[in-house]
Short mmCIF file of N, CA, C and O in Angstrom, two decimals:
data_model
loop_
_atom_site.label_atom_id
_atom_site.label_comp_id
_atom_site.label_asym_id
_atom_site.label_seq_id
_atom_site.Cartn_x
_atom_site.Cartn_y
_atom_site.Cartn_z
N UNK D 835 61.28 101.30 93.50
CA UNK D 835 62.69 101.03 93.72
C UNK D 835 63.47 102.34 93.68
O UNK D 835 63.09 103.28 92.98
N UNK D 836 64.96 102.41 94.71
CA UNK D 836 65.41 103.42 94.34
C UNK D 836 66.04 103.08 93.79
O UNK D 836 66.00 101.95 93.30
N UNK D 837 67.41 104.38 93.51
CA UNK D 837 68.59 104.07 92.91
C UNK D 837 69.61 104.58 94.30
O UNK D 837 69.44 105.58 95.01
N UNK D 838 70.68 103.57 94.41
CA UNK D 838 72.12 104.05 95.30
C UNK D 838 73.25 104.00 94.88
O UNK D 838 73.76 102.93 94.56
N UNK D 839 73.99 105.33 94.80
CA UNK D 839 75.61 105.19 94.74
C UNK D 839 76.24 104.67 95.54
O UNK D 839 76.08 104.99 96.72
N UNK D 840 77.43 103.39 95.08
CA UNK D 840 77.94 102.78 96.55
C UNK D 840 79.55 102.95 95.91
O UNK D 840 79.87 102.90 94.72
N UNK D 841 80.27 103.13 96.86
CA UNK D 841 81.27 103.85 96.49
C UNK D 841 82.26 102.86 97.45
O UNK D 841 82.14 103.12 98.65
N UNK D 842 83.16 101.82 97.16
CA UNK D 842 84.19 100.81 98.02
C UNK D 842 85.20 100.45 97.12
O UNK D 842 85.08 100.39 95.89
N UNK D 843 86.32 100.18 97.85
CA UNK D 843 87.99 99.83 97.77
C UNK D 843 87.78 98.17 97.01
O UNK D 843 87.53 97.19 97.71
N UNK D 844 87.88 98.11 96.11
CA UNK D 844 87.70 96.81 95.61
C UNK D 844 88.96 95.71 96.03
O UNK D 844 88.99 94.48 95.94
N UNK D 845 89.84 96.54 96.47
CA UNK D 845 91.15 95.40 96.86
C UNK D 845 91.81 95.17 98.14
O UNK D 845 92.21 96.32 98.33
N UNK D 846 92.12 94.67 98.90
CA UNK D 846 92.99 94.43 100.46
C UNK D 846 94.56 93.81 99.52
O UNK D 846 94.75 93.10 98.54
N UNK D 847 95.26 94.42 100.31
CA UNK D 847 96.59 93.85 100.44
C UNK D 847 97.67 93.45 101.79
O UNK D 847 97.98 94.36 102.55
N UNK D 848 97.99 92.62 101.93
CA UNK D 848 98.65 92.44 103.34
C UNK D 848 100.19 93.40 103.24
O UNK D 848 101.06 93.36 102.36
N UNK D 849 100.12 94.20 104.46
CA UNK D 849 100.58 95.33 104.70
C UNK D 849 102.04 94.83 105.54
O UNK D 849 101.78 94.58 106.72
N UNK D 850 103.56 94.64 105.18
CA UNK D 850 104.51 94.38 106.15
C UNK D 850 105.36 95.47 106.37
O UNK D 850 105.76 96.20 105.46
N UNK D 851 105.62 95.59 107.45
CA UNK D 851 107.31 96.75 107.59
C UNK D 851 108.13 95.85 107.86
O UNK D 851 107.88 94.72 108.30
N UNK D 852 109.76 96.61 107.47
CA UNK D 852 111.09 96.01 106.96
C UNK D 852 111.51 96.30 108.61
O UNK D 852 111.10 97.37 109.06
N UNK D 853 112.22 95.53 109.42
CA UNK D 853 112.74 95.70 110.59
C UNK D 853 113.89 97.04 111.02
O UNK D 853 113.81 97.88 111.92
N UNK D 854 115.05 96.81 109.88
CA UNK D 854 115.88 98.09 109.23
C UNK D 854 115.98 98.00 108.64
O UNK D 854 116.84 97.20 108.27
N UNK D 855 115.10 98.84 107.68
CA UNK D 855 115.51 98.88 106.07
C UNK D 855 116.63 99.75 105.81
O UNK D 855 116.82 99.88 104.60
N UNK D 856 117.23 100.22 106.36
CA UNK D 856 118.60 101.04 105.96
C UNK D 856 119.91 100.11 106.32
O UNK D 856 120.95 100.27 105.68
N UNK D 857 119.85 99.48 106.98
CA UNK D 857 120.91 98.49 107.34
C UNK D 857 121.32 97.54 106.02
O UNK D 857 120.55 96.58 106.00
N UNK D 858 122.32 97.49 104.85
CA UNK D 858 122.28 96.90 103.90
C UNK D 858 122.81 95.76 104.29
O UNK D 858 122.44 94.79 103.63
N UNK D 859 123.73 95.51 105.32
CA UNK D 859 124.17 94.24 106.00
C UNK D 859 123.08 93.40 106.78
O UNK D 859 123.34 92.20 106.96
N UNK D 860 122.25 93.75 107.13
CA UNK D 860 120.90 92.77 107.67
C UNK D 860 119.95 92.24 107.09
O UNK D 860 119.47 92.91 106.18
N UNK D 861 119.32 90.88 107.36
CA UNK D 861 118.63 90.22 106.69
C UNK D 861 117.13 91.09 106.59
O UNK D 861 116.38 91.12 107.56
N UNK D 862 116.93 91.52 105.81
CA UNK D 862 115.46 91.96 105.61
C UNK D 862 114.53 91.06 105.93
O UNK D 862 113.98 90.41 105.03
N UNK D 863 114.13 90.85 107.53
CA UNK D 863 113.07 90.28 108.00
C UNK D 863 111.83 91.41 107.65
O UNK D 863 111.96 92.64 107.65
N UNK D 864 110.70 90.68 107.37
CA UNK D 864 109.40 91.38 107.08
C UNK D 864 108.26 91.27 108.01
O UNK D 864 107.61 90.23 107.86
N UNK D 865 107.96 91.86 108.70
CA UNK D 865 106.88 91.90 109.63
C UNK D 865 105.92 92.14 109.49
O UNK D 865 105.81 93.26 108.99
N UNK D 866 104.46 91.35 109.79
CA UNK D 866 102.73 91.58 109.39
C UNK D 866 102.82 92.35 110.10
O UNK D 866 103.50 92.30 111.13
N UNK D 867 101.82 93.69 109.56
CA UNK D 867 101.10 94.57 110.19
C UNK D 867 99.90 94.28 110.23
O UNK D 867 99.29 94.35 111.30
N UNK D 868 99.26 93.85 108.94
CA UNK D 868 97.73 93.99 108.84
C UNK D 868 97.41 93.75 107.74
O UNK D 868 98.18 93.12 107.01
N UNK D 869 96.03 94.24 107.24
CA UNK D 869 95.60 94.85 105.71
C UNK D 869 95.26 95.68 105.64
O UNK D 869 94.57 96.20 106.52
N UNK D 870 95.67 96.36 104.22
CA UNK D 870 95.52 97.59 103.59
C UNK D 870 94.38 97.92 102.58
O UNK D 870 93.88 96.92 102.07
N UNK D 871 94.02 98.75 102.31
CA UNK D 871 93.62 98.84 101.26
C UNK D 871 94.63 99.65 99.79
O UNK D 871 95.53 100.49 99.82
N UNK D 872 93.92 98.87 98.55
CA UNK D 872 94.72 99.62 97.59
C UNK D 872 94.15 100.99 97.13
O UNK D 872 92.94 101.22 97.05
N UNK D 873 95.30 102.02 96.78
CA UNK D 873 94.71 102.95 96.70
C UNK D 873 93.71 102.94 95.04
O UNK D 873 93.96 102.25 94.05
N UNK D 874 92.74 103.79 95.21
CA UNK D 874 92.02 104.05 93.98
C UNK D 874 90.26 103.49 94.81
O UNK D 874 90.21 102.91 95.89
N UNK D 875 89.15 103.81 94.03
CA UNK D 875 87.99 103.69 94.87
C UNK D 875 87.00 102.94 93.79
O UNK D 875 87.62 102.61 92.78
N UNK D 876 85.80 102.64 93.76
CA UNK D 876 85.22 102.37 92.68
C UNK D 876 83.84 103.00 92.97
O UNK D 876 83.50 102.96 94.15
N UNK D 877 82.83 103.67 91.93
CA UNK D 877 81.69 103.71 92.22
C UNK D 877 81.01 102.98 91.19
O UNK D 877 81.33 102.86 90.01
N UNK D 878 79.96 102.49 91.86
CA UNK D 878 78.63 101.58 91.48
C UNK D 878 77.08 102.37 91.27
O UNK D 878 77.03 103.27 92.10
N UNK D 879 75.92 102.32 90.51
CA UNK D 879 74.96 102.63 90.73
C UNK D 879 74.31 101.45 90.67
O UNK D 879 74.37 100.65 89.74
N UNK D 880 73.42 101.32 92.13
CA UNK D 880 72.57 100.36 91.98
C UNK D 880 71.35 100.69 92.06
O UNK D 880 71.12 101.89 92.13
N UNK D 881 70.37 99.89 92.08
CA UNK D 881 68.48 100.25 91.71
C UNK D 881 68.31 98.98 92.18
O UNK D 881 68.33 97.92 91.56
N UNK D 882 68.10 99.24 93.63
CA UNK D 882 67.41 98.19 94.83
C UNK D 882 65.93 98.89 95.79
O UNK D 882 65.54 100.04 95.98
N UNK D 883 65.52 97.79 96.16
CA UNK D 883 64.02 98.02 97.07
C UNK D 883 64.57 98.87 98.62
O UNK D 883 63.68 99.25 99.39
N UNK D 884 65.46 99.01 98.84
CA UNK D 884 65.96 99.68 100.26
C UNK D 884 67.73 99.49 100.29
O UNK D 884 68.44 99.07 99.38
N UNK D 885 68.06 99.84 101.35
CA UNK D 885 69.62 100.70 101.58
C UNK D 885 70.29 99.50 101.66
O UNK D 885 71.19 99.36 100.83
N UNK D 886 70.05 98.23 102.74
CA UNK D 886 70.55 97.15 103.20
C UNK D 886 71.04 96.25 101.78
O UNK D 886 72.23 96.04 101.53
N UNK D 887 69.89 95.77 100.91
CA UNK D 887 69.84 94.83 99.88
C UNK D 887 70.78 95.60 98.60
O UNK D 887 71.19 95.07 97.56
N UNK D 888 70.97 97.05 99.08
CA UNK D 888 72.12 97.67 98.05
C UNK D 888 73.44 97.18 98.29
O UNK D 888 74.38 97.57 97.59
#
């Protein structure tokens, strides 16, 4: 068996922009962009039979 460092973003967050956010008189509609990731990373050591099953 080896050993592998696996190194991934443990979190998604759904990502919106403000239409005009400087406009204090307008309704702050929020628009999907997507998902994000949160910042910060995690590493893991694992001890598996090959790369895939890590």
């Amino acid at each position: 068996m080896k050993t592998y460092k696996i190194v991934y973003k443990p979190m998604i967050k759904p990502l919106f922009k403000l239409s005009d956010p400087y406009d204090i008189h307008a309704f702050p509609m929020p628009e999907f962009t997507g998902y994000g990731t949160v910042s910060g990373e995690r590493e893991e050591t694992v001890t598996a039979p090959n790369k895939q099953l890590a």
